Amino acid sequence: MQQDVFELGGATYTSRLIVGTGKYRDFEETRAAIDASGAEIVTVAVRRVNITSRDSDNLLDHLDLDRITILPNTAGCYTAEDAVRTARLAREAGVGSLVKLEVIGDEKTLFPDVPATIEAARVLVGEGFVVLPYLNDDPIAAKRLADLGCAAVMPLAAPIGSGLGIRNPYNLKIILEQSEVPVIVDAGVGTASDVARAMELGCEAVLLNTAIAGAKDPIAMAEAMKLGVRAGRLAYLAGRIPKKLYATASSPIEGLLD
Amino acid sequence: MQVMLNGESTDLADGATIDDLVNQLDLAHRRIAVEVNRDIVPRDCFAGRALRDGDVIEIVHFIGGG
């Protein structure tokens, strides 16, 4: 099989796992988990520098930026205006033009505000950003976002941090069937079989954070996720057998003893 | 002069530039972005941009997130 690569925003990656950097115990654990996951793209958040008690240490000092692409998010933004502002600041800080666009609609579910996401995506695409929007498992929203120039669409599997896994594989299938841009499952996966399933459905990649950072052993889970993505991708490319209600014998009938 | 720096009222020397502020905060070598009164100031303009009394300044960086 020729090398299976993942293309995003004009760059090529061999890993199809994108990981977050939140909720880790310390930077050392963050780095070890990223290494174990094999991820080449990692998400970060944009926040105020703490002026009163400054840390000498910053997350980016602990990441191998020659190997890793930084994907800033607009997490915590509840309006299109705030998300656009955050994306602009992130680009200005010098990590490139990728942005994981999140415009949250509700604090309890963290579901996206889709009209506001579309509004922000339109502005950011116009300004040359490589926009990767977080959205519901909503085929119409996915189509709108792809049509206006987003580089990928990132439907959730389940609410952020919930670990529920893929709640609506049928909607994901519809999104995958119609999408002309990469589909990346973002949020809600809990364990390796969830990411394998996302990849078996035909997703181009999976983005997750809590499922690794919140595991009892984050480093081991990071490796499990890497293998889950790989297993699911290989199974997708290999083409699974159709499901049938009745048995089909694996051993030939001919040559059976009388 | 008094400015609002990341939400805190802060005293700065008159005539201080963004470059001065960033150096004072030991952020010159960091990946940061600076906004003054909601406008992003490009890094190569830090030295030439004098701050004024009442300016609202935001300095952001990257932290862990999903």
PDB file of C-alpha atoms in Angstrom:
ATOM      1  CA  MET A   1       0.000   0.000   0.000  1.00  0.00           C
ATOM      2  CA  GLN A   2       1.396   3.429  -0.856  1.00  0.00           C
ATOM      3  CA  GLN A   3       1.854   5.814   2.037  1.00  0.00           C
ATOM      4  CA  ASP A   4      -1.442   7.029   3.371  1.00  0.00           C
ATOM      5  CA  VAL A   5      -1.192  10.724   4.124  1.00  0.00           C
ATOM      6  CA  PHE A   6      -3.569  13.320   5.431  1.00  0.00           C
ATOM      7  CA  GLU A   7      -3.689  16.702   3.723  1.00  0.00           C
ATOM      8  CA  LEU A   8      -4.868  19.813   5.473  1.00  0.00           C
ATOM      9  CA  GLY A   9      -4.462  23.435   4.521  1.00  0.00           C
ATOM     10  CA  GLY A  10      -1.784  22.668   1.944  1.00  0.00           C
ATOM     11  CA  ALA A  11       0.363  20.595   4.313  1.00  0.00           C
ATOM     12  CA  THR A  12       0.742  16.830   4.530  1.00  0.00           C
ATOM     13  CA  TYR A  13       0.660  14.766   7.708  1.00  0.00           C
ATOM     14  CA  THR A  14       1.160  11.086   8.378  1.00  0.00           C
ATOM     15  CA  SER A  15      -0.693  11.077  11.707  1.00  0.00           C
ATOM     16  CA  ARG A  16      -4.461  11.313  11.638  1.00  0.00           C
ATOM     17  CA  LEU A  17      -4.741  12.049  15.328  1.00  0.00           C
ATOM     18  CA  ILE A  18      -4.943  15.668  16.481  1.00  0.00           C
ATOM     19  CA  VAL A  19      -4.617  16.177  20.212  1.00  0.00           C
ATOM     20  CA  GLY A  20      -5.358  18.957  22.662  1.00  0.00           C
ATOM     21  CA  THR A  21      -2.998  20.248  25.329  1.00  0.00           C
ATOM     22  CA  GLY A  22      -5.511  21.043  28.071  1.00  0.00           C
ATOM     23  CA  LYS A  23      -6.105  19.384  31.441  1.00  0.00           C
ATOM     24  CA  TYR A  24      -2.670  17.779  31.836  1.00  0.00           C
ATOM     25  CA  ARG A  25      -0.912  17.690  35.195  1.00  0.00           C
ATOM     26  CA  ASP A  26       2.114  19.587  33.892  1.00  0.00           C
ATOM     27  CA  PHE A  27       4.015  20.386  30.710  1.00  0.00           C
ATOM     28  CA  GLU A  28       6.112  17.247  31.010  1.00  0.00           C
ATOM     29  CA  GLU A  29       3.041  15.038  30.961  1.00  0.00           C
ATOM     30  CA  THR A  30       1.631  17.078  28.072  1.00  0.00           C
ATOM     31  CA  ARG A  31       4.737  16.492  26.025  1.00  0.00           C
ATOM     32  CA  ALA A  32       4.956  12.812  26.875  1.00  0.00           C
ATOM     33  CA  ALA A  33       1.310  12.283  25.892  1.00  0.00           C
ATOM     34  CA  ILE A  34       1.787  14.114  22.587  1.00  0.00           C
ATOM     35  CA  ASP A  35       4.865  12.006  21.847  1.00  0.00           C
ATOM     36  CA  ALA A  36       2.999   8.784  22.642  1.00  0.00           C
ATOM     37  CA  SER A  37       0.032   9.847  20.504  1.00  0.00           C
ATOM     38  CA  GLY A  38       2.225  10.464  17.469  1.00  0.00           C
ATOM     39  CA  ALA A  39       0.172  13.595  16.758  1.00  0.00           C
ATOM     40  CA  GLU A  40       1.662  16.153  14.382  1.00  0.00           C
ATOM     41  CA  ILE A  41      -1.008  18.778  14.990  1.00  0.00           C
ATOM     42  CA  VAL A  42      -1.860  19.966  18.510  1.00  0.00           C
ATOM     43  CA  THR A  43      -4.447  22.449  19.668  1.00  0.00           C
ATOM     44  CA  VAL A  44      -3.803  25.316  22.063  1.00  0.00           C
ATOM     45  CA  ALA A  45      -5.938  28.062  23.590  1.00  0.00           C
ATOM     46  CA  VAL A  46      -5.373  31.829  23.455  1.00  0.00           C
ATOM     47  CA  ARG A  47      -5.520  33.564  26.816  1.00  0.00           C
ATOM     48  CA  ARG A  48      -4.284  36.676  28.606  1.00  0.00           C
ATOM     49  CA  VAL A  49      -0.725  36.566  29.889  1.00  0.00           C
ATOM     50  CA  ASN A  50      -0.894  36.613  33.676  1.00  0.00           C
ATOM     51  CA  ILE A  51       0.660  39.996  34.434  1.00  0.00           C
ATOM     52  CA  THR A  52       0.700  39.732  38.213  1.00  0.00           C
ATOM     53  CA  SER A  53       2.272  36.307  38.655  1.00  0.00           C
ATOM     54  CA  ARG A  54       4.243  35.575  35.552  1.00  0.00           C
ATOM     55  CA  ASP A  55       5.406  32.075  34.754  1.00  0.00           C
ATOM     56  CA  SER A  56       8.857  31.712  33.340  1.00  0.00           C
ATOM     57  CA  ASP A  57       7.621  28.616  31.566  1.00  0.00           C
ATOM     58  CA  ASN A  58       5.278  28.428  28.606  1.00  0.00           C
ATOM     59  CA  LEU A  59       3.613  25.440  26.964  1.00  0.00           C
ATOM     60  CA  LEU A  60       5.225  26.152  23.595  1.00  0.00           C
ATOM     61  CA  ASP A  61       8.703  25.843  25.131  1.00  0.00           C
ATOM     62  CA  HIS A  62       7.894  22.184  25.721  1.00  0.00           C
ATOM     63  CA  LEU A  63       6.740  21.327  22.213  1.00  0.00           C
ATOM     64  CA  ASP A  64       8.981  20.422  19.301  1.00  0.00           C
ATOM     65  CA  LEU A  65       7.755  23.116  16.938  1.00  0.00           C
ATOM     66  CA  ASP A  66       9.856  21.785  14.053  1.00  0.00           C
ATOM     67  CA  ARG A  67       7.739  18.649  14.086  1.00  0.00           C
ATOM     68  CA  ILE A  68       4.437  19.860  15.483  1.00  0.00           C
ATOM     69  CA  THR A  69       1.913  22.194  13.869  1.00  0.00           C
ATOM     70  CA  ILE A  70       0.089  24.444  16.306  1.00  0.00           C
ATOM     71  CA  LEU A  71      -3.657  24.713  15.885  1.00  0.00           C
ATOM     72  CA  PRO A  72      -4.986  27.586  18.013  1.00  0.00           C
ATOM     73  CA  ASN A  73      -8.618  27.375  19.043  1.00  0.00           C
ATOM     74  CA  THR A  74     -11.251  29.965  19.815  1.00  0.00           C
ATOM     75  CA  ALA A  75     -12.552  27.984  22.782  1.00  0.00           C
ATOM     76  CA  GLY A  76     -14.559  30.002  25.253  1.00  0.00           C
ATOM     77  CA  CYS A  77     -15.906  32.383  22.610  1.00  0.00           C
ATOM     78  CA  TYR A  78     -19.664  32.856  22.580  1.00  0.00           C
ATOM     79  CA  THR A  79     -19.930  35.346  19.720  1.00  0.00           C
ATOM     80  CA  ALA A  80     -18.625  35.466  16.167  1.00  0.00           C
ATOM     81  CA  GLU A  81     -16.887  38.739  16.991  1.00  0.00           C
ATOM     82  CA  ASP A  82     -14.941  37.235  19.909  1.00  0.00           C
ATOM     83  CA  ALA A  83     -13.953  34.201  17.864  1.00  0.00           C
ATOM     84  CA  VAL A  84     -12.673  36.371  15.000  1.00  0.00           C
ATOM     85  CA  ARG A  85     -10.767  38.546  17.468  1.00  0.00           C
ATOM     86  CA  THR A  86      -9.171  35.497  19.084  1.00  0.00           C
ATOM     87  CA  ALA A  87      -8.203  33.972  15.735  1.00  0.00           C
ATOM     88  CA  ARG A  88      -6.570  37.213  14.625  1.00  0.00           C
ATOM     89  CA  LEU A  89      -4.577  37.416  17.857  1.00  0.00           C
ATOM     90  CA  ALA A  90      -3.463  33.810  17.473  1.00  0.00           C
ATOM     91  CA  ARG A  91      -2.208  34.405  13.949  1.00  0.00           C
ATOM     92  CA  GLU A  92      -0.434  37.554  15.043  1.00  0.00           C
ATOM     93  CA  ALA A  93       1.371  35.565  17.734  1.00  0.00           C
ATOM     94  CA  GLY A  94       3.120  33.751  14.916  1.00  0.00           C
ATOM     95  CA  VAL A  95       1.974  30.157  14.631  1.00  0.00           C
ATOM     96  CA  GLY A  96       0.492  30.265  11.154  1.00  0.00           C
ATOM     97  CA  SER A  97      -3.004  30.578   9.749  1.00  0.00           C
ATOM     98  CA  LEU A  98      -4.730  27.458  11.020  1.00  0.00           C
ATOM     99  CA  VAL A  99      -7.613  28.025  13.396  1.00  0.00           C
ATOM    100  CA  LYS A 100      -9.975  25.663  15.136  1.00  0.00           C
ATOM    101  CA  LEU A 101     -13.094  27.784  15.076  1.00  0.00           C
ATOM    102  CA  GLU A 102     -15.408  27.289  18.018  1.00  0.00           C
ATOM    103  CA  VAL A 103     -18.333  29.556  18.757  1.00  0.00           C
ATOM    104  CA  ILE A 104     -20.104  28.083  21.731  1.00  0.00           C
ATOM    105  CA  GLY A 105     -23.855  28.452  22.047  1.00  0.00           C
ATOM    106  CA  ASP A 106     -24.497  27.120  25.514  1.00  0.00           C
ATOM    107  CA  GLU A 107     -22.406  26.683  28.633  1.00  0.00           C
ATOM    108  CA  LYS A 108     -23.900  23.398  29.783  1.00  0.00           C
ATOM    109  CA  THR A 109     -23.698  21.420  26.553  1.00  0.00           C
ATOM    110  CA  LEU A 110     -20.913  23.421  24.864  1.00  0.00           C
ATOM    111  CA  PHE A 111     -22.791  22.826  21.641  1.00  0.00           C
ATOM    112  CA  PRO A 112     -21.830  25.235  18.880  1.00  0.00           C
ATOM    113  CA  ASP A 113     -23.807  28.297  17.875  1.00  0.00           C
ATOM    114  CA  VAL A 114     -24.000  27.334  14.212  1.00  0.00           C
ATOM    115  CA  PRO A 115     -25.201  30.653  12.708  1.00  0.00           C
ATOM    116  CA  ALA A 116     -22.449  32.487  14.618  1.00  0.00           C
ATOM    117  CA  THR A 117     -19.894  29.862  13.554  1.00  0.00           C
ATOM    118  CA  ILE A 118     -20.877  30.402   9.918  1.00  0.00           C
ATOM    119  CA  GLU A 119     -20.629  34.176  10.331  1.00  0.00           C
ATOM    120  CA  ALA A 120     -17.152  33.937  11.879  1.00  0.00           C
ATOM    121  CA  ALA A 121     -15.993  31.381   9.311  1.00  0.00           C
ATOM    122  CA  ARG A 122     -16.971  33.692   6.469  1.00  0.00           C
ATOM    123  CA  VAL A 123     -14.870  36.541   7.911  1.00  0.00           C
ATOM    124  CA  LEU A 124     -11.859  34.333   8.679  1.00  0.00           C
ATOM    125  CA  VAL A 125     -11.873  32.552   5.305  1.00  0.00           C
ATOM    126  CA  GLY A 126     -11.964  36.018   3.698  1.00  0.00           C
ATOM    127  CA  GLU A 127      -8.858  36.959   5.697  1.00  0.00           C
ATOM    128  CA  GLY A 128      -6.951  33.917   4.495  1.00  0.00           C
ATOM    129  CA  PHE A 129      -7.238  31.700   7.559  1.00  0.00           C
ATOM    130  CA  VAL A 130      -7.315  27.921   7.209  1.00  0.00           C
ATOM    131  CA  VAL A 131     -10.573  27.491   9.077  1.00  0.00           C
ATOM    132  CA  LEU A 132     -11.468  24.233  10.810  1.00  0.00           C
ATOM    133  CA  PRO A 133     -14.888  24.699  12.368  1.00  0.00           C
ATOM    134  CA  TYR A 134     -16.300  22.694  15.259  1.00  0.00           C
ATOM    135  CA  LEU A 135     -19.942  21.915  14.565  1.00  0.00           C
ATOM    136  CA  ASN A 136     -22.791  19.606  15.437  1.00  0.00           C
ATOM    137  CA  ASP A 137     -23.222  16.327  13.594  1.00  0.00           C
ATOM    138  CA  ASP A 138     -25.398  18.355  11.245  1.00  0.00           C
ATOM    139  CA  PRO A 139     -25.012  17.665   7.510  1.00  0.00           C
ATOM    140  CA  ILE A 140     -26.538  20.991   6.478  1.00  0.00           C
ATOM    141  CA  ALA A 141     -24.218  23.024   8.717  1.00  0.00           C
ATOM    142  CA  ALA A 142     -21.283  20.968   7.405  1.00  0.00           C
ATOM    143  CA  LYS A 143     -22.255  21.762   3.836  1.00  0.00           C
ATOM    144  CA  ARG A 144     -22.667  25.478   4.500  1.00  0.00           C
ATOM    145  CA  LEU A 145     -19.263  25.680   6.190  1.00  0.00           C
ATOM    146  CA  ALA A 146     -17.507  23.725   3.447  1.00  0.00           C
ATOM    147  CA  ASP A 147     -19.208  25.802   0.727  1.00  0.00           C
ATOM    148  CA  LEU A 148     -17.922  29.042   2.173  1.00  0.00           C
ATOM    149  CA  GLY A 149     -14.350  27.802   2.083  1.00  0.00           C
ATOM    150  CA  CYS A 150     -13.525  26.016   5.332  1.00  0.00           C
ATOM    151  CA  ALA A 151     -10.556  23.660   4.896  1.00  0.00           C
ATOM    152  CA  ALA A 152     -12.303  20.858   6.798  1.00  0.00           C
ATOM    153  CA  VAL A 153     -15.403  20.321   8.887  1.00  0.00           C
ATOM    154  CA  MET A 154     -15.190  19.021  12.424  1.00  0.00           C
ATOM    155  CA  PRO A 155     -18.458  17.547  13.663  1.00  0.00           C
ATOM    156  CA  LEU A 156     -18.623  16.442  17.272  1.00  0.00           C
ATOM    157  CA  ALA A 157     -19.070  12.802  18.182  1.00  0.00           C
ATOM    158  CA  ALA A 158     -20.721  13.828  21.449  1.00  0.00           C
ATOM    159  CA  PRO A 159     -20.494  16.842  23.805  1.00  0.00           C
ATOM    160  CA  ILE A 160     -16.974  18.124  24.504  1.00  0.00           C
ATOM    161  CA  GLY A 161     -15.325  16.175  27.296  1.00  0.00           C
ATOM    162  CA  SER A 162     -18.278  13.768  27.660  1.00  0.00           C
ATOM    163  CA  GLY A 163     -16.532  10.598  26.485  1.00  0.00           C
ATOM    164  CA  LEU A 164     -19.839   9.282  25.153  1.00  0.00           C
ATOM    165  CA  GLY A 165     -18.399   8.226  21.812  1.00  0.00           C
ATOM    166  CA  ILE A 166     -20.153   8.534  18.471  1.00  0.00           C
ATOM    167  CA  ARG A 167     -23.784   9.265  19.262  1.00  0.00           C
ATOM    168  CA  ASN A 168     -25.001   9.563  15.697  1.00  0.00           C
ATOM    169  CA  PRO A 169     -22.930   7.524  13.238  1.00  0.00           C
ATOM    170  CA  TYR A 170     -25.674   7.868  10.627  1.00  0.00           C
ATOM    171  CA  ASN A 171     -25.411  11.659  10.517  1.00  0.00           C
ATOM    172  CA  LEU A 172     -21.636  11.347  10.318  1.00  0.00           C
ATOM    173  CA  LYS A 173     -22.093   8.983   7.369  1.00  0.00           C
ATOM    174  CA  ILE A 174     -24.244  11.548   5.584  1.00  0.00           C
ATOM    175  CA  ILE A 175     -21.685  14.289   6.286  1.00  0.00           C
ATOM    176  CA  LEU A 176     -18.928  12.017   4.964  1.00  0.00           C
ATOM    177  CA  GLU A 177     -20.879  11.050   1.874  1.00  0.00           C
ATOM    178  CA  GLN A 178     -21.547  14.623   0.801  1.00  0.00           C
ATOM    179  CA  SER A 179     -18.359  16.323   1.979  1.00  0.00           C
ATOM    180  CA  GLU A 180     -15.730  17.530  -0.442  1.00  0.00           C
ATOM    181  CA  VAL A 181     -13.459  18.646   2.395  1.00  0.00           C
ATOM    182  CA  PRO A 182     -11.887  16.443   5.081  1.00  0.00           C
ATOM    183  CA  VAL A 183     -14.203  15.434   7.903  1.00  0.00           C
ATOM    184  CA  ILE A 184     -12.505  15.400  11.298  1.00  0.00           C
ATOM    185  CA  VAL A 185     -14.402  14.088  14.301  1.00  0.00           C
ATOM    186  CA  ASP A 186     -13.843  16.601  17.076  1.00  0.00           C
ATOM    187  CA  ALA A 187     -14.940  16.074  20.657  1.00  0.00           C
ATOM    188  CA  GLY A 188     -16.800  13.509  22.680  1.00  0.00           C
ATOM    189  CA  VAL A 189     -14.768  10.359  22.102  1.00  0.00           C
ATOM    190  CA  GLY A 190     -13.892   8.374  25.203  1.00  0.00           C
ATOM    191  CA  THR A 191     -11.630   5.514  24.264  1.00  0.00           C
ATOM    192  CA  ALA A 192      -9.683   3.830  21.482  1.00  0.00           C
ATOM    193  CA  SER A 193     -12.648   1.954  20.006  1.00  0.00           C
ATOM    194  CA  ASP A 194     -14.479   5.275  19.561  1.00  0.00           C
ATOM    195  CA  VAL A 195     -11.687   6.712  17.429  1.00  0.00           C
ATOM    196  CA  ALA A 196     -11.348   3.435  15.524  1.00  0.00           C
ATOM    197  CA  ARG A 197     -15.034   3.609  14.712  1.00  0.00           C
ATOM    198  CA  ALA A 198     -14.768   7.204  13.524  1.00  0.00           C
ATOM    199  CA  MET A 199     -11.937   6.207  11.215  1.00  0.00           C
ATOM    200  CA  GLU A 200     -13.801   3.106   9.987  1.00  0.00           C
ATOM    201  CA  LEU A 201     -16.664   5.376   8.964  1.00  0.00           C
ATOM    202  CA  GLY A 202     -14.202   7.209   6.701  1.00  0.00           C
ATOM    203  CA  CYS A 203     -13.258  10.275   8.716  1.00  0.00           C
ATOM    204  CA  GLU A 204      -9.942  11.803   7.719  1.00  0.00           C
ATOM    205  CA  ALA A 205      -8.814  12.366  11.303  1.00  0.00           C
ATOM    206  CA  VAL A 206      -9.924  12.601  14.914  1.00  0.00           C
ATOM    207  CA  LEU A 207      -9.330  15.478  17.327  1.00  0.00           C
ATOM    208  CA  LEU A 208      -9.493  14.817  21.054  1.00  0.00           C
ATOM    209  CA  ASN A 209      -8.176  16.058  24.383  1.00  0.00           C
ATOM    210  CA  THR A 210     -10.011  14.894  27.495  1.00  0.00           C
ATOM    211  CA  ALA A 211     -10.063  11.217  26.531  1.00  0.00           C
ATOM    212  CA  ILE A 212      -6.268  11.190  26.850  1.00  0.00           C
ATOM    213  CA  ALA A 213      -5.654  13.876  29.472  1.00  0.00           C
ATOM    214  CA  GLY A 214      -8.361  12.546  31.765  1.00  0.00           C
ATOM    215  CA  ALA A 215      -7.392   8.862  31.541  1.00  0.00           C
ATOM    216  CA  LYS A 216      -5.817   7.232  34.589  1.00  0.00           C
ATOM    217  CA  ASP A 217      -2.656   6.767  32.557  1.00  0.00           C
ATOM    218  CA  PRO A 218      -2.659   9.486  29.892  1.00  0.00           C
ATOM    219  CA  ILE A 219       0.528   8.280  28.224  1.00  0.00           C
ATOM    220  CA  ALA A 220      -0.807   4.742  27.754  1.00  0.00           C
ATOM    221  CA  MET A 221      -4.130   6.109  26.508  1.00  0.00           C
ATOM    222  CA  ALA A 222      -2.304   8.359  24.046  1.00  0.00           C
ATOM    223  CA  GLU A 223      -0.689   5.280  22.534  1.00  0.00           C
ATOM    224  CA  ALA A 224      -4.020   3.449  22.538  1.00  0.00           C
ATOM    225  CA  MET A 225      -5.556   6.347  20.615  1.00  0.00           C
ATOM    226  CA  LYS A 226      -2.724   6.296  18.100  1.00  0.00           C
ATOM    227  CA  LEU A 227      -3.285   2.595  17.501  1.00  0.00           C
ATOM    228  CA  GLY A 228      -7.064   3.054  17.417  1.00  0.00           C
ATOM    229  CA  VAL A 229      -6.798   5.671  14.688  1.00  0.00           C
ATOM    230  CA  ARG A 230      -4.386   3.484  12.741  1.00  0.00           C
ATOM    231  CA  ALA A 231      -6.539   0.357  13.111  1.00  0.00           C
ATOM    232  CA  GLY A 232      -9.679   2.195  12.083  1.00  0.00           C
ATOM    233  CA  ARG A 233      -7.995   3.808   9.105  1.00  0.00           C
ATOM    234  CA  LEU A 234      -6.553   0.503   7.876  1.00  0.00           C
ATOM    235  CA  ALA A 235      -9.930  -1.209   8.271  1.00  0.00           C
ATOM    236  CA  TYR A 236     -11.586   1.594   6.302  1.00  0.00           C
ATOM    237  CA  LEU A 237      -9.045   1.316   3.484  1.00  0.00           C
ATOM    238  CA  ALA A 238      -9.210  -2.479   3.534  1.00  0.00           C
ATOM    239  CA  GLY A 239     -13.002  -2.444   3.102  1.00  0.00           C
ATOM    240  CA  ARG A 240     -14.996  -4.408   5.633  1.00  0.00           C
ATOM    241  CA  ILE A 241     -17.294  -7.315   4.760  1.00  0.00           C
ATOM    242  CA  PRO A 242     -21.004  -6.631   4.482  1.00  0.00           C
ATOM    243  CA  LYS A 243     -23.112  -7.508   7.511  1.00  0.00           C
ATOM    244  CA  LYS A 244     -25.401 -10.518   6.999  1.00  0.00           C
ATOM    245  CA  LEU A 245     -28.070 -11.990   9.221  1.00  0.00           C
ATOM    246  CA  TYR A 246     -27.111 -15.650   8.712  1.00  0.00           C
ATOM    247  CA  ALA A 247     -23.903 -17.618   8.862  1.00  0.00           C
ATOM    248  CA  THR A 248     -21.528 -18.273   5.975  1.00  0.00           C
ATOM    249  CA  ALA A 249     -19.212 -21.227   6.599  1.00  0.00           C
ATOM    250  CA  SER A 250     -15.520 -20.413   6.571  1.00  0.00           C
ATOM    251  CA  SER A 251     -14.525 -24.021   5.814  1.00  0.00           C
ATOM    252  CA  PRO A 252     -15.445 -25.547   2.427  1.00  0.00           C
ATOM    253  CA  ILE A 253     -18.293 -28.076   2.186  1.00  0.00           C
ATOM    254  CA  GLU A 254     -16.469 -30.143  -0.488  1.00  0.00           C
ATOM    255  CA  GLY A 255     -14.409 -33.011   0.832  1.00  0.00           C
ATOM    256  CA  LEU A 256     -16.490 -33.564   3.931  1.00  0.00           C
ATOM    257  CA  LEU A 257     -16.509 -37.192   5.094  1.00  0.00           C
ATOM    258  CA  ASP A 258     -19.625 -39.207   4.205  1.00  0.00           C
TER     259      ASP A 258
ATOM    260  CA  MET B   1       0.175  57.310  33.085  1.00  0.00           C
ATOM    261  CA  GLN B   2      -2.501  54.773  33.891  1.00  0.00           C
ATOM    262  CA  VAL B   3      -3.464  52.065  31.409  1.00  0.00           C
ATOM    263  CA  MET B   4      -5.642  48.991  31.620  1.00  0.00           C
ATOM    264  CA  LEU B   5      -3.338  46.028  31.081  1.00  0.00           C
ATOM    265  CA  ASN B   6      -5.072  42.656  30.801  1.00  0.00           C
ATOM    266  CA  GLY B   7      -7.922  43.969  32.897  1.00  0.00           C
ATOM    267  CA  GLU B   8      -5.708  45.481  35.627  1.00  0.00           C
ATOM    268  CA  SER B   9      -5.159  49.178  36.141  1.00  0.00           C
ATOM    269  CA  THR B  10      -1.403  49.605  35.690  1.00  0.00           C
ATOM    270  CA  ASP B  11       1.001  52.499  36.085  1.00  0.00           C
ATOM    271  CA  LEU B  12       3.444  53.008  33.202  1.00  0.00           C
ATOM    272  CA  ALA B  13       6.177  55.557  32.609  1.00  0.00           C
ATOM    273  CA  ASP B  14       5.040  58.425  30.411  1.00  0.00           C
ATOM    274  CA  GLY B  15       6.014  57.861  26.817  1.00  0.00           C
ATOM    275  CA  ALA B  16       6.466  54.100  27.216  1.00  0.00           C
ATOM    276  CA  THR B  17       6.111  52.122  24.020  1.00  0.00           C
ATOM    277  CA  ILE B  18       4.722  48.609  23.585  1.00  0.00           C
ATOM    278  CA  ASP B  19       8.294  47.473  23.144  1.00  0.00           C
ATOM    279  CA  ASP B  20       9.164  48.928  26.564  1.00  0.00           C
ATOM    280  CA  LEU B  21       6.189  47.209  28.143  1.00  0.00           C
ATOM    281  CA  VAL B  22       6.926  43.862  26.544  1.00  0.00           C
ATOM    282  CA  ASN B  23      10.562  44.052  27.678  1.00  0.00           C
ATOM    283  CA  GLN B  24       9.538  45.073  31.169  1.00  0.00           C
ATOM    284  CA  LEU B  25       7.300  42.004  31.337  1.00  0.00           C
ATOM    285  CA  ASP B  26      10.090  39.799  29.958  1.00  0.00           C
ATOM    286  CA  LEU B  27       7.919  38.720  27.046  1.00  0.00           C
ATOM    287  CA  ALA B  28      10.117  39.812  24.158  1.00  0.00           C
ATOM    288  CA  HIS B  29      11.154  36.278  23.244  1.00  0.00           C
ATOM    289  CA  ARG B  30       7.656  34.783  23.629  1.00  0.00           C
ATOM    290  CA  ARG B  31       4.960  34.103  21.084  1.00  0.00           C
ATOM    291  CA  ILE B  32       2.514  36.784  22.104  1.00  0.00           C
ATOM    292  CA  ALA B  33       0.068  39.157  20.463  1.00  0.00           C
ATOM    293  CA  VAL B  34      -0.807  42.651  21.605  1.00  0.00           C
ATOM    294  CA  GLU B  35      -3.988  44.636  21.202  1.00  0.00           C
ATOM    295  CA  VAL B  36      -4.341  48.321  22.045  1.00  0.00           C
ATOM    296  CA  ASN B  37      -7.891  49.634  22.240  1.00  0.00           C
ATOM    297  CA  ARG B  38      -9.091  46.553  20.331  1.00  0.00           C
ATOM    298  CA  ASP B  39      -6.622  46.982  17.449  1.00  0.00           C
ATOM    299  CA  ILE B  40      -3.911  44.399  16.979  1.00  0.00           C
ATOM    300  CA  VAL B  41      -0.441  45.937  16.903  1.00  0.00           C
ATOM    301  CA  PRO B  42       1.936  44.000  14.618  1.00  0.00           C
ATOM    302  CA  ARG B  43       5.169  42.969  16.263  1.00  0.00           C
ATOM    303  CA  ASP B  44       7.334  45.160  14.051  1.00  0.00           C
ATOM    304  CA  CYS B  45       5.369  48.194  15.239  1.00  0.00           C
ATOM    305  CA  PHE B  46       5.972  47.592  18.979  1.00  0.00           C
ATOM    306  CA  ALA B  47       8.910  49.992  19.181  1.00  0.00           C
ATOM    307  CA  GLY B  48       7.195  52.806  17.343  1.00  0.00           C
ATOM    308  CA  ARG B  49       3.913  52.614  19.188  1.00  0.00           C
ATOM    309  CA  ALA B  50       3.829  54.949  22.186  1.00  0.00           C
ATOM    310  CA  LEU B  51       1.159  54.193  24.743  1.00  0.00           C
ATOM    311  CA  ARG B  52      -1.200  56.836  26.057  1.00  0.00           C
ATOM    312  CA  ASP B  53      -2.974  57.410  29.317  1.00  0.00           C
ATOM    313  CA  GLY B  54      -6.199  55.408  29.378  1.00  0.00           C
ATOM    314  CA  ASP B  55      -5.156  52.873  26.721  1.00  0.00           C
ATOM    315  CA  VAL B  56      -6.687  49.433  27.066  1.00  0.00           C
ATOM    316  CA  ILE B  57      -3.988  46.859  26.369  1.00  0.00           C
ATOM    317  CA  GLU B  58      -4.364  43.108  26.005  1.00  0.00           C
ATOM    318  CA  ILE B  59      -1.392  40.775  25.794  1.00  0.00           C
ATOM    319  CA  VAL B  60      -2.180  37.147  24.993  1.00  0.00           C
ATOM    320  CA  HIS B  61      -0.215  33.966  24.613  1.00  0.00           C
ATOM    321  CA  PHE B  62      -0.937  30.279  24.142  1.00  0.00           C
ATOM    322  CA  ILE B  63      -1.856  27.897  26.918  1.00  0.00           C
ATOM    323  CA  GLY B  64      -3.079  24.297  27.035  1.00  0.00           C
ATOM    324  CA  GLY B  65      -6.463  23.763  25.411  1.00  0.00           C
ATOM    325  CA  GLY B  66      -8.485  21.316  23.370  1.00  0.00           C
TER     326      GLY B  66
END
